[in-house]
Structure formats: C-alpha cells, structure tokens
XYZ file of C-alpha atoms in Angstrom:
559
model
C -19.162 -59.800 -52.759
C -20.985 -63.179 -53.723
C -18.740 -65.635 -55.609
C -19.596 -65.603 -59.223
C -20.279 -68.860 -61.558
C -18.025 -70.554 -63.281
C -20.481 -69.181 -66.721
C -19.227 -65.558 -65.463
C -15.817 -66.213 -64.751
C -15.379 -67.593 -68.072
C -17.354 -65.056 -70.322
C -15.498 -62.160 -67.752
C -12.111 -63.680 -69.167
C -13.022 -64.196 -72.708
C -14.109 -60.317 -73.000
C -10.716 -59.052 -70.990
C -8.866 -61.335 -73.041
C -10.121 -60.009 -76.095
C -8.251 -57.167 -78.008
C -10.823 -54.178 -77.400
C -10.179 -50.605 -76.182
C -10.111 -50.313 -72.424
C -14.207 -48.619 -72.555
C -15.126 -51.463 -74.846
C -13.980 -53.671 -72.019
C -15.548 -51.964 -69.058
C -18.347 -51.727 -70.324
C -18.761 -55.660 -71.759
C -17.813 -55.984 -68.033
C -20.243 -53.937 -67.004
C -23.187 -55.871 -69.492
C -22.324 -59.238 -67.125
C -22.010 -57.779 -63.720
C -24.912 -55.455 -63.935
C -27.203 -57.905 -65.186
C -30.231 -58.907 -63.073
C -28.931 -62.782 -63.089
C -25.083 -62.484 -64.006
C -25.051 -66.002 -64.921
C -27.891 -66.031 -67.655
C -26.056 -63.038 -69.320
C -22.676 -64.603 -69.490
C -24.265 -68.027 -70.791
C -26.003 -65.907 -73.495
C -22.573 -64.497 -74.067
C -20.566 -67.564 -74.559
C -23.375 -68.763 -77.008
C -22.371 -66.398 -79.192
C -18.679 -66.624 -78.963
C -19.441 -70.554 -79.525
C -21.901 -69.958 -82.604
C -19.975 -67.488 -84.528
C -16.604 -69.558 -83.792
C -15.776 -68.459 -87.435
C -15.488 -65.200 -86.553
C -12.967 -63.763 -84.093
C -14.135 -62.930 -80.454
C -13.287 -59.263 -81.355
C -15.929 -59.216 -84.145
C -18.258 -60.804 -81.841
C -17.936 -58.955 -79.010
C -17.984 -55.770 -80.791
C -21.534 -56.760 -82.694
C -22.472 -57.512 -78.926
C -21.624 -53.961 -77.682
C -23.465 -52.714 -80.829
C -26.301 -54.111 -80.286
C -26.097 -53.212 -76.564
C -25.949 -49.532 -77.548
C -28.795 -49.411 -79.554
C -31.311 -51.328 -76.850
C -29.539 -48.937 -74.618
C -30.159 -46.153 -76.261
C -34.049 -47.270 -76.487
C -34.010 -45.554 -72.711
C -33.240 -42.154 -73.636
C -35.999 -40.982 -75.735
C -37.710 -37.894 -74.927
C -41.760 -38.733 -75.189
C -44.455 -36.043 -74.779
C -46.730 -37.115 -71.520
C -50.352 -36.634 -72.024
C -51.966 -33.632 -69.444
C -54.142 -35.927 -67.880
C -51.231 -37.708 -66.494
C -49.128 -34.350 -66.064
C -51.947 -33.296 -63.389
C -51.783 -36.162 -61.681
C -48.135 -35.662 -61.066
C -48.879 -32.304 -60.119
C -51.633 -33.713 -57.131
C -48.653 -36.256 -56.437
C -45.524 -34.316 -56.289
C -47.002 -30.572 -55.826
C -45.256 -27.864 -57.749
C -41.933 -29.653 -56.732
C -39.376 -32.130 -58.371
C -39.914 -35.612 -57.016
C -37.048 -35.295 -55.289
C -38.244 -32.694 -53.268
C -41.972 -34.129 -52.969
C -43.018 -33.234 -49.526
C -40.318 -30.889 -48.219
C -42.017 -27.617 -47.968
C -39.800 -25.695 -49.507
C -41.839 -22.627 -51.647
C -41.054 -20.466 -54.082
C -40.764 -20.572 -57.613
C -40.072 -24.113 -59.291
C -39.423 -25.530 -62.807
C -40.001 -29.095 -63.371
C -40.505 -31.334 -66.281
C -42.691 -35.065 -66.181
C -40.447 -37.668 -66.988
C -40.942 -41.063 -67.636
C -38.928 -43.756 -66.000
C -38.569 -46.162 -69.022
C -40.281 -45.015 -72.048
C -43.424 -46.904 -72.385
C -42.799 -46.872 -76.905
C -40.342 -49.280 -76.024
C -43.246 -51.846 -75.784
C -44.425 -51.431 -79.301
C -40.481 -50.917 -80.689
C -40.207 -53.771 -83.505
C -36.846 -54.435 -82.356
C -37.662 -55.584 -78.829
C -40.552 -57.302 -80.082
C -40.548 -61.402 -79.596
C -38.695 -62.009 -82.575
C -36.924 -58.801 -82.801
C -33.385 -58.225 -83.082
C -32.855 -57.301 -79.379
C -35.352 -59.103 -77.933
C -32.540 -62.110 -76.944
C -30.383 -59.291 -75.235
C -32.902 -57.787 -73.532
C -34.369 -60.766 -72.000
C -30.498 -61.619 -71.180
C -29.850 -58.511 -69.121
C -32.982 -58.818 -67.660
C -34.606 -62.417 -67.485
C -37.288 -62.907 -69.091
C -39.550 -62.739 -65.811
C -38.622 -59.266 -65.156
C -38.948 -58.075 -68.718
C -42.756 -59.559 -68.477
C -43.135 -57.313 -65.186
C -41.675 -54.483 -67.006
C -44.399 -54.099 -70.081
C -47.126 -54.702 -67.708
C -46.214 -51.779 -65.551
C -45.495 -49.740 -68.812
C -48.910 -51.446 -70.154
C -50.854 -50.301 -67.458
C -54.413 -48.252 -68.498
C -54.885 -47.052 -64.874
C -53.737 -43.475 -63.570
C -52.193 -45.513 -60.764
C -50.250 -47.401 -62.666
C -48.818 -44.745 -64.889
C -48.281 -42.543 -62.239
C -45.639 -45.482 -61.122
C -43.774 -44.393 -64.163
C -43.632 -40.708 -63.592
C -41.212 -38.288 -61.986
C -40.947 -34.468 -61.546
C -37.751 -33.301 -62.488
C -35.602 -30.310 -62.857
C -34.638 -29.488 -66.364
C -30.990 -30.530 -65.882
C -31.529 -33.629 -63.721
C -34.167 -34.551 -66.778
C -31.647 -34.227 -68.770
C -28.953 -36.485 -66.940
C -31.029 -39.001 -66.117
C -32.595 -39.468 -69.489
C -28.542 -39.848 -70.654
C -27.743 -42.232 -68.037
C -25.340 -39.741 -66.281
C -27.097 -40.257 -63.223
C -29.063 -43.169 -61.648
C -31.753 -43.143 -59.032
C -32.445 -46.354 -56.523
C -33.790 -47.069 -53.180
C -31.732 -46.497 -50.703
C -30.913 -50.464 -48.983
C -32.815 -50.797 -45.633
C -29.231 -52.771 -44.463
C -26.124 -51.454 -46.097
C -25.091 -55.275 -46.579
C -27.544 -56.294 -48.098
C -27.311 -57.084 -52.015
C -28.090 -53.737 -54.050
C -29.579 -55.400 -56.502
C -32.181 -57.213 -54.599
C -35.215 -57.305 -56.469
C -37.905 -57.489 -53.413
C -39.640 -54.217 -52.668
C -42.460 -52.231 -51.419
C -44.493 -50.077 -54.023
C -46.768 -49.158 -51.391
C -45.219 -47.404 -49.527
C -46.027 -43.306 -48.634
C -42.046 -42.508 -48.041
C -39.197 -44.380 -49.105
C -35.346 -43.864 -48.279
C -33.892 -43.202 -52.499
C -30.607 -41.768 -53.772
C -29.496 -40.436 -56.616
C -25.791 -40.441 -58.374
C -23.640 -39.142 -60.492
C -21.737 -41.564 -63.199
C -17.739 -41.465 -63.098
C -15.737 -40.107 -64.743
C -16.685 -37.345 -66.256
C -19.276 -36.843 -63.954
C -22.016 -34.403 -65.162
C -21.928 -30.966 -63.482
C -24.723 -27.937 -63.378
C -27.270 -30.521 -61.774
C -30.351 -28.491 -59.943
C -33.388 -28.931 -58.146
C -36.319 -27.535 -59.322
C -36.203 -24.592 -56.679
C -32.369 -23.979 -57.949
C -30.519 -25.803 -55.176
C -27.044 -27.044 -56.619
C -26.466 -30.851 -56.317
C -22.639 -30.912 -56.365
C -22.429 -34.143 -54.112
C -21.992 -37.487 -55.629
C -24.446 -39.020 -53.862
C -27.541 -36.854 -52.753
C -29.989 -38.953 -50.345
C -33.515 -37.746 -50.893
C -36.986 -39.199 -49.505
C -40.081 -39.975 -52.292
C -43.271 -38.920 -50.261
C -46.808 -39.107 -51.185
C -49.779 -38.647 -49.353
C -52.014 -41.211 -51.056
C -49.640 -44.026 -51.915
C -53.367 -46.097 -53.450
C -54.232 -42.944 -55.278
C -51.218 -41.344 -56.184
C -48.774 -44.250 -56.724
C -45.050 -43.373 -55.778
C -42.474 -44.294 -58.591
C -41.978 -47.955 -59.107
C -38.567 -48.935 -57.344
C -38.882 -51.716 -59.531
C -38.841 -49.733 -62.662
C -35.575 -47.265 -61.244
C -34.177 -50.472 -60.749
C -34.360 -50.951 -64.086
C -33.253 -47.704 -65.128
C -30.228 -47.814 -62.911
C -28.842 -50.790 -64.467
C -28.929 -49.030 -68.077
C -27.929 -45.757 -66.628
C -23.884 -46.986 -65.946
C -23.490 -48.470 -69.652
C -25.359 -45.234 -71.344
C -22.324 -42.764 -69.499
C -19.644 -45.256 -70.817
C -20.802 -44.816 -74.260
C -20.800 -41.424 -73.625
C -17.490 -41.535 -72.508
C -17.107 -43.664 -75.673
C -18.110 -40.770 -77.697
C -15.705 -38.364 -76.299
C -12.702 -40.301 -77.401
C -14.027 -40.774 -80.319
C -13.639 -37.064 -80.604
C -9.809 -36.973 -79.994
C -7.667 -35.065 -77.994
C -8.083 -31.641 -77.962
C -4.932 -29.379 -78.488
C -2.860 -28.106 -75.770
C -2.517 -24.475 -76.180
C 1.248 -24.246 -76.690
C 3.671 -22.281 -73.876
C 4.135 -18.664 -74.556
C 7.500 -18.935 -74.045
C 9.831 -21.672 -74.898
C 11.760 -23.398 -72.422
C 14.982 -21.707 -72.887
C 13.304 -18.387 -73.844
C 11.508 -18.468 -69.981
C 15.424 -19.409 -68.771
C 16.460 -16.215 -70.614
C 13.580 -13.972 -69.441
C 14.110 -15.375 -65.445
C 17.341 -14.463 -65.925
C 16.686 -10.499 -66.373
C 13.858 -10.584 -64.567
C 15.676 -11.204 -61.417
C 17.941 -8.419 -61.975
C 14.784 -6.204 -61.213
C 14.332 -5.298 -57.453
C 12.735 -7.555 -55.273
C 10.169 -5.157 -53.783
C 9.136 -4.329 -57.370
C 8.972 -8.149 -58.287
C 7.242 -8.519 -55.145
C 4.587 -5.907 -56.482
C 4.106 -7.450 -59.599
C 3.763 -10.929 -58.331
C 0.778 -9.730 -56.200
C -0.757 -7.827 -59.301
C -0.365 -11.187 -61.020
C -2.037 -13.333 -58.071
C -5.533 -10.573 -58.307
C -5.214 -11.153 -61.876
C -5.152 -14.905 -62.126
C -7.991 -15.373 -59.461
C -9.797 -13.063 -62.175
C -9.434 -14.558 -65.111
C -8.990 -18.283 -64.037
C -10.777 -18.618 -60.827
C -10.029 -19.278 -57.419
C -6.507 -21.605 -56.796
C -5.772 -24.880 -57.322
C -5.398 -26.305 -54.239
C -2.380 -24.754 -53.040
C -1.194 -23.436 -56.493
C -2.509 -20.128 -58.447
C -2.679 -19.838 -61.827
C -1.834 -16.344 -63.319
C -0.908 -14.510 -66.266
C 2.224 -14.830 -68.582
C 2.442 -18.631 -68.139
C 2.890 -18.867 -64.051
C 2.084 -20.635 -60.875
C 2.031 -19.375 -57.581
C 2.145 -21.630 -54.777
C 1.713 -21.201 -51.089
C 3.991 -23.023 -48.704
C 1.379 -24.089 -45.876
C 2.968 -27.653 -45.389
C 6.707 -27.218 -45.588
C 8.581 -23.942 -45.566
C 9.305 -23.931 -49.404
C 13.415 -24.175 -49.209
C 13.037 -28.235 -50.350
C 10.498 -27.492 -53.132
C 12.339 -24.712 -54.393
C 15.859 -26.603 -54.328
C 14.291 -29.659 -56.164
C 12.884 -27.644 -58.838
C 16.894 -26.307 -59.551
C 18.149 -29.922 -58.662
C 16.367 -30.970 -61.531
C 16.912 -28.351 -64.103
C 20.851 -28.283 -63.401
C 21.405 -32.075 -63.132
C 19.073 -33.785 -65.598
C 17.484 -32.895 -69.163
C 13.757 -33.411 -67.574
C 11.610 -30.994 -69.262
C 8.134 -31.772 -67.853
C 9.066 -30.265 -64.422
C 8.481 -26.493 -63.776
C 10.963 -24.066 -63.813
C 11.634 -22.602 -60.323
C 11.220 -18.517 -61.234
C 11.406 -16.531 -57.683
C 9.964 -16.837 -53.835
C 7.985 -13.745 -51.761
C 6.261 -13.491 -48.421
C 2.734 -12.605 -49.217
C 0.336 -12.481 -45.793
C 2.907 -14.556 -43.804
C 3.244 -17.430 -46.416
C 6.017 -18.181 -48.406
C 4.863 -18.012 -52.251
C 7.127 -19.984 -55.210
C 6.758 -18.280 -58.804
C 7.392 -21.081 -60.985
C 6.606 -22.001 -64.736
C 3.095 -23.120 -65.955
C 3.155 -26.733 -67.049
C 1.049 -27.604 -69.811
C -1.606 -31.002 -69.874
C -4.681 -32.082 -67.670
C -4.195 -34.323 -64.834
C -3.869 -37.896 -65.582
C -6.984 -38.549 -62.872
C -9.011 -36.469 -65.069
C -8.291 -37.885 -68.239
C -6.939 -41.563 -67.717
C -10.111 -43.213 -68.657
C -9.923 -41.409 -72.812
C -6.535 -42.878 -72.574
C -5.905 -45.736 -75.452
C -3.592 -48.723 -73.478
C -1.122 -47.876 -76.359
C -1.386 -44.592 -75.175
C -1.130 -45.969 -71.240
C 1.777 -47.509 -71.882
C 3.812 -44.791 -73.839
C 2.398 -43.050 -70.695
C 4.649 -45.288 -68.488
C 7.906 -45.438 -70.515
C 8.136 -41.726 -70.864
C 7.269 -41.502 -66.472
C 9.857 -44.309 -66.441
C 12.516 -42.479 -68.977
C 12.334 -39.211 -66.796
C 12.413 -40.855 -63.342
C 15.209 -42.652 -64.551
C 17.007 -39.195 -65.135
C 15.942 -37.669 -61.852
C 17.542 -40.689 -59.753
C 20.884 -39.523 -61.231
C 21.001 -36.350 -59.397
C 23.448 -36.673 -56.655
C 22.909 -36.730 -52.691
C 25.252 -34.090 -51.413
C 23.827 -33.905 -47.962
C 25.490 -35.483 -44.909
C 22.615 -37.538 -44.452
C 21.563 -40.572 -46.170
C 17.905 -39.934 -46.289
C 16.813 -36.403 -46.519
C 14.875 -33.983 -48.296
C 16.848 -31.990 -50.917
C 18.204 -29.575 -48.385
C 19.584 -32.403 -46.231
C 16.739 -31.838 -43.743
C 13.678 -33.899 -42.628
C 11.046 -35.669 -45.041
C 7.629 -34.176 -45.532
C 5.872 -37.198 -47.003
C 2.003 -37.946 -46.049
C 2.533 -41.751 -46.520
C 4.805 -41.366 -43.084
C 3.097 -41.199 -39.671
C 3.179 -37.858 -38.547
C 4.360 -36.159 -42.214
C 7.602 -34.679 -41.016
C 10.579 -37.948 -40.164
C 14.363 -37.574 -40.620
C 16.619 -37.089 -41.484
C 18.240 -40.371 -41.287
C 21.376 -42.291 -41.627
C 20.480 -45.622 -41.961
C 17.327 -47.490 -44.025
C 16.869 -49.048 -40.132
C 15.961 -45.909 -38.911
C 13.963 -44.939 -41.915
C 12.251 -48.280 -41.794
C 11.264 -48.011 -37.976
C 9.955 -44.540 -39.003
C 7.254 -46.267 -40.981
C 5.696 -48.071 -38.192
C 3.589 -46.544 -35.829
C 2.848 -49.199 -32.989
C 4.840 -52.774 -33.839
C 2.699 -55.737 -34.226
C 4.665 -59.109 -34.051
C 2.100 -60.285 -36.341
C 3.798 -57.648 -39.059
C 7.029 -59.362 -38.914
C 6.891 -62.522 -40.961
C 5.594 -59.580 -44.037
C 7.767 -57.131 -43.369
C 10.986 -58.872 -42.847
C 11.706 -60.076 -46.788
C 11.985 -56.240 -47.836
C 13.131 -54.774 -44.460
C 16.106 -56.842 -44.575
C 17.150 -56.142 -47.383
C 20.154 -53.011 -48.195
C 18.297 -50.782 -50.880
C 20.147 -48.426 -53.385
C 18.792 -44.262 -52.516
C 17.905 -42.061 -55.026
C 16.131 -38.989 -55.307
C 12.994 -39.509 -55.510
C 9.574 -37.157 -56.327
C 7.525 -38.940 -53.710
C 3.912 -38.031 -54.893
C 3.099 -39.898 -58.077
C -0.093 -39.005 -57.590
C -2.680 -38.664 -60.563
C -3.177 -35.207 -59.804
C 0.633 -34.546 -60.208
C 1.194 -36.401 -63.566
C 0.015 -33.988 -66.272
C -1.073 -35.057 -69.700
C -1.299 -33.671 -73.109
C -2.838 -35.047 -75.867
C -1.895 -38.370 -75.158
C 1.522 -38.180 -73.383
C 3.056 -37.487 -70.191
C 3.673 -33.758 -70.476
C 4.374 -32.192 -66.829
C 5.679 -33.648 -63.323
C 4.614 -31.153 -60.754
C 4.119 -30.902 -56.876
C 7.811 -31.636 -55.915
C 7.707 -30.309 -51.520
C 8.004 -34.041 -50.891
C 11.152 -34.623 -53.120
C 13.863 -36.369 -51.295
C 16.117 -39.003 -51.165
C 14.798 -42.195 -50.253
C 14.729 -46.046 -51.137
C 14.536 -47.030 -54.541
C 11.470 -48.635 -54.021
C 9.692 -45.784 -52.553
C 8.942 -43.722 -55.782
C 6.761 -47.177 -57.038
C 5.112 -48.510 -53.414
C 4.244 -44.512 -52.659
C 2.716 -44.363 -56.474
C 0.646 -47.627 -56.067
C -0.299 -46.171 -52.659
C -2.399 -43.330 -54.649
C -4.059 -45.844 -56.707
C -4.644 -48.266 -54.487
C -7.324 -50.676 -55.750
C -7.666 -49.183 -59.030
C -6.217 -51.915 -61.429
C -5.120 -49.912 -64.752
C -3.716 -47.224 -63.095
C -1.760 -50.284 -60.682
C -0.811 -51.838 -64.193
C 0.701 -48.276 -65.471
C 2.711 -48.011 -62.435
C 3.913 -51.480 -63.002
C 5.025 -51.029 -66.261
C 7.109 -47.897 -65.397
C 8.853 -49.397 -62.244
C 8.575 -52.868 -63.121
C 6.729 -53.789 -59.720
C 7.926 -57.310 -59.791
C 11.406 -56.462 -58.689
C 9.688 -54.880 -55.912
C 7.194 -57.625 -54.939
C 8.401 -57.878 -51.151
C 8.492 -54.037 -50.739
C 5.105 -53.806 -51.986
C 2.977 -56.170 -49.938
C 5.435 -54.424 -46.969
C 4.054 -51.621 -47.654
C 0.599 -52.627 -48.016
C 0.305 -54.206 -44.947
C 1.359 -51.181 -43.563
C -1.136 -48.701 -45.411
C -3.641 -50.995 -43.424
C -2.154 -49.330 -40.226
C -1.443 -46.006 -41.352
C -3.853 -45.609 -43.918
C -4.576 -42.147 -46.426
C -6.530 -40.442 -44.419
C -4.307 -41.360 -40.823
C-alpha cells in the first residue's frame, strides 16, 4: 500500500475523530481514499474544516457528505439512448450483454443500452463552473480528469459515444446504475496500483471484472441469456471486432464509475438504517413454557419422537429451504443439527451445562438426540436474531457497544459453571477438544496449560520464542469457555445480542482463549476487533494476543 501524505493522514483523523455514525465515517473515508489524487481531496477537505472553524467539524463534515450524495447521485439517472446509437451497440455487442460480447453463446437474450456516466451531467447547473458541486467534483477527480470526462461525454462521433455504451441485463442495469456493483479492467500485474490511470482504448479484447458491493451485496444478478452471477467477482472479456469502428467501452470512463459505485452502496446502506430494525417475530413458546412442553414430550416413545422429528426435518426443508450449514430449521420453533464433526455428547452436555448452572437465556435449549441416516441429530430450541456478520454494519456504535456488555455479562455467567472432569482442559464431557483454531481439530485432553500450549504449535521455530514466551509463561485461570465467537454464532435482534449458538467446541480452556479465538474470526476487521475488545477487555490480554497471532501465521484459518 503506498504511504499516504501527511494532507491525508490528517483529514483521515479529523473525519474518524469526529462524532458521526460508523457509515458516515466509512464512507468520508471512502471520499479520501477513493479519490483519483488522495491528497488534493483531503486538502480540499481541511479547507473546509479551516473556513467554517465556527462551525463544529460534525456540521461540516455532514454538509460534506450531503453534498457528496447529491453529485453522487448525479450517476444514477436513467436517460433514454437515441436508436441510432442503440444499433450501433447492437453491430458492437450482437444480441448479447457486453459482458458476454463475443462468446457465442445463442439463444434468446434481453439487454438494455446503458450509459456509463450520464452524459446530462455536462449541462447539470450544479456541476457547472460555478456550481455548487463543481469544487467537489473537481476534488474527487482533479480537474484534468474531469476535462477528459466531458469531452468523452461531449463527443458528436458514433465512436465516441459508443465508448459510453454497454449492453446489459435488466438486473445488472439496474445494479450498476445504483452503484451495487462496479466494473474495471482487470490489472495486467496484480501489483500494480488499481487505480492507475494509463490505458488502452484501442484495444479489440480487454481482461474486465465486475463486483458486487459489501455488505448487503445485491443478489438476483443475470446475464442477458439468464446465467446467474452469484460470485463476487465474475472475470469477463470486452471483445469487439472493429475496435476504430465500434469503440469498446472507455476503461477510462468505468474507472470513473467504479470510484462512485462504492460510496452510492454505502448510502444505500445508509438508507436501510435509516429504516430501523425490523421486528423479530417473537418465540412461540416462552422459555419456561418450551421447558414445560420438553418435559412431556420426552415422556412420549422414542421411536414415535424419532418419527416426528423426521416429519419435522421434510417439513422445514419445505417451508424454509435447504439447512443451514449443519443446522435445519423446522416447524414449532426447532433446530436440527447433524453431528458430522464431533459425535454430539459435548454439544449436547454444554447446552444442559448452561441451562442448569447459569441464568443465560440466549443459548438454545437442548430438546432430544436421534440417529437419522447414520448421523447423530440434536433437537434443540430456535434462537431468535440474524447473525451479527449479516447485520453488524446497520449497527449504531451505541448499539456495538451494548452489543459487547451484554456478550461480556453472559460470558461472564458461563465461566462460572464448574469443571467436574478429571482433567484440567477438556471438552464438557472431560474428553478431547474439537476446536478448528488447533492443528489437527481434535487435542486433549490435558492436564497441564504446558501440554495445552505445546498443542498449539505445529513445527517449533526458535524464532517464535522471544513472542511466545511473555504469555506462555504465564499460569492462566480455566473456565468454560464457548470457543467459536464467531459472527455467524452471535445472533442479533433489533439491536441487541439475542442468541449464542454453535456450542460442539465448548470446553474448558484458558481464560484468554474465549477473546484471542474471537479476534481470530475477525481478524483484520477493526470494529468488529474493537467489539471484542470492549467485551474481554483485550488489554489484559495483550501478550496472549500477539502469541496467538504469531501463531495464526503458522496455522492459519484455512490450515
């Protein structure tokens, strides 16, 4: 990554320092960094702190993103394109998409002409020299590249509008006109800078890719001949046969596009929270009316449970789908989960660990187990929410960090529960560990943290000492512990931490293990890092940590 200017740095702090919403900040982020020159952007950004010092930076920075929105939003206009050009697209692209320009692929196809950047946006007052986004524009883009830019979209030639054109499918019209997607040329050297602004608009084929905007990344996305794009990146070539005649789209102008593209999702995004949480249908039982009904329900016979368990499992794949990974929704507030990487025993136990021993109430409630085709299958209660992965980004950071003293008030509770095995660390059951942060999955049990610790490494390297030795020497306190923090296990609804699920790795372990195993499934990603901090506080595990991260190094997720 090249080192940024000391203009960036300091316009980068001022907006991160600033009290704004966490999409407010991305995306003022997002205004320096995608910028064509970074540090022309964040000069034209401290300017206006500086000339509006009577204001405060909030106020400022919020008329900023306002003003960003609406020249933005200048990209997403639908505009009619004249026949004459629309069969000159057709001679270009064939009865195709552009993305499939040259492929040879028949049948039936439904396309739409689309222009790259609006050409209107030349004669829009408010980009106009003295108009009110004129500065901002010229900011993002310099104001050499903004000159480029209304020549191409100038242009009286069929060769040069054609350089504006693409084919697309309805729904990828759609997207890209919203910024949900973003097309560029594909880098002839992966290293070199994305953003590099030399190119060849000559050319009959050229490398391109197109892709999908996180989070919330759009979904339904088709080729004109129907063919599903469910990757997020999809590599495609843009081929014509007369590159003089029939110009190919203007990399230069994507270029452009692409740099909008990121910002136009994050409002989006912006607009969903906007929106508020929606409601979480509530449970159809209660919690003690389910530990009531479990009660009589296991008085019925097992084969006739068993019966009705595999009713359930037809009906759930009917009315909600196929599974869940390993878990099964189905009817009358259940889960069924197959046991294809542990046996089921330590899951099961954990699940009554926690109901008889603490006052937890975001874990499922551990119903019944059957054989079904060889596996062992838990029945266990439905837990309410979305997973935090899918939602963290609508999340307030008031909301974040009620988020992180409710995980921090319940794991607080489950670290109470007793070890009553002969072994010091062990799953629930007082056998080995499944955990998939540990070479090989399966280690233990143990009864010492030495031979826990030397189960972390998988070759030594005398290099690893000097980092390893300030938490490896050190006596640590064992609790149980979930062991899979992971986004996808943390459930949330409307707002809060409502459901703790996935327990087969429960077991008792370090105390540091529940945070360094949590960070490990958010490594890099900052404001998920900072939630996990605030619900362990990391600091008192600053040695274990960078342990632990040197060791990911060696044994890393997908070891």
């Amino acid at each position: 990554m090249p080192q940024t200017s000391k203009a960036v740095d300091a316009a980068v702090a001022a907006i991160l320092s600033a009290d704004l919403t966490p999409t407010e900040h991305q995306l003022l982020h997002d205004l320096v960094l995608d910028a064509v020159d970074s540090d022309h952007i964040a000069r034209y950004i401290l300017e206006l702190i500086e000339q509006n010092s009577n204001e405060s930076i909030e106020n400022v920075l919020r008329t900023l993103k306002r003003d960003w929105r609406r020249l933005a939003s200048k990209l997403t206009g639908v505009f009619e394109v004249p026949p004459r050009l629309q069969a000159l697209l057709r001679l270009r692209d064939g009865p195709h998409c552009t993305l499939l320009a040259g492929s040879g692929i028949s049948g039936p196809q439904q396309t739409e002409p689309v222009y790259i950047i609006p050409p209107a946006i030349c004669d829009d007052p408010d980009l106009a020299y003295e108009g009110s986004l004129h500065s901002l524009l010229e900011a993002f883009l310099t104001p050499s590249k903004v000159s480029k830019m209304r020549n191409l979209l100038r242009s009286d030639s069929d060769e040069g509008a054609l350089k504006n054109l693409l084919s697309l499918s309805p729904s990828i019209h759609s997207a890209f006109r919203n910024g949900h997607v973003g097309i560029r040329k594909v880098p002839g050297n992966m290293a070199q800078d994305w953003y590099k602004e030399d190119e060849d608009e000559d050319a009959a084929k050229t490398g391109h890719l197109i892709t999908r905007h996180n989070p919330e990344a759009c979904a339904g996305l088709q080729a004109s001949d129907g063919t599903p794009f469910n990757s997020p990146i999809i590599f495609f070539t843009l081929h014509t046969n007369d590159p003089v005649r029939f110009c190919p789209p203007s990399d230069f102008l994507l270029r452009i596009h692409f740099r909008f593209s990121g910002s136009l999702h994050l409002f989006y995004i912006e607009d969903l929270i906007a929106q508020g949480w929606s409601r979480c249908a509530p449970a159809l039982l209660s919690r003690n009316a389910q530990c009531v009904f479990r009660k009589l329900w296991l008085f019925v016979p097992k084969f006739a449970r068993v019966w009705c368990y595999r009713g359930l499992l037809k009906a759930g794949r009917y009315f909600y789908g196929g599974p869940e990974g390993l878990a099964q929704r189905v009817p009358l507030g259940l889960y069924l989960k197959r046991c294809l990487r542990s046996d089921g025993r330590n899951e099961s136990n954990a699940l009554k660990l926690v109901e008889r021993h603490t006052s937890v109430r975001v874990a499922p409630l551990f119903i019944d187990t059957f054989q079904h085709n060889g596996e062992l299958v838990i029945v266990m209660t439905r837990v309410r929410g979305q997973q935090l992965g899918k939602v963290f980004h609508l999340m307030s950071y008031p909301e974040r960090d009620q988020f992180a003293d409710d995980l921090a008030a319940n794991i607080s509770q489950i670290r109470r529960i007793q070890n009553h095995s002969p072994y010091m660390f062990a799953d629930t059951t007082g056998g080995p560990m499944l955990d998939y942060r540990i070479p090989g999955d399966l280690v233990g049990p143990f009864n010492s943290e030495a031979d826990f610790n030397s189960s972390m490494i998988m070759s030594p390297e005398p290099e690893l000492e000097a980092i390893l030795s300030p938490a490896y020497s050190r006596k640590h306190r064992v609790f149980f512990t979930h062991s899979d923090l992971h986004c996808a296990n943390l459930l949330v609804c409307e707002g809060r931490l409502s459901g703790i699920v996935d327990w087969e790795c429960a077991a008792f372990k370090p105390e540091y293990w529940e945070y360094t195993k949590a960070i490990y499934s958010v490594w890099n990603k900052k404001p998920e890092e900072a939630m996990f901090n605030r619900a362990f506080g990391g600091k008192a595990y600053k040695d274990e940590l960078a342990a632990e991260k040197a060791l990911w190094d060696i044994t890393p997720p997908w070891a």
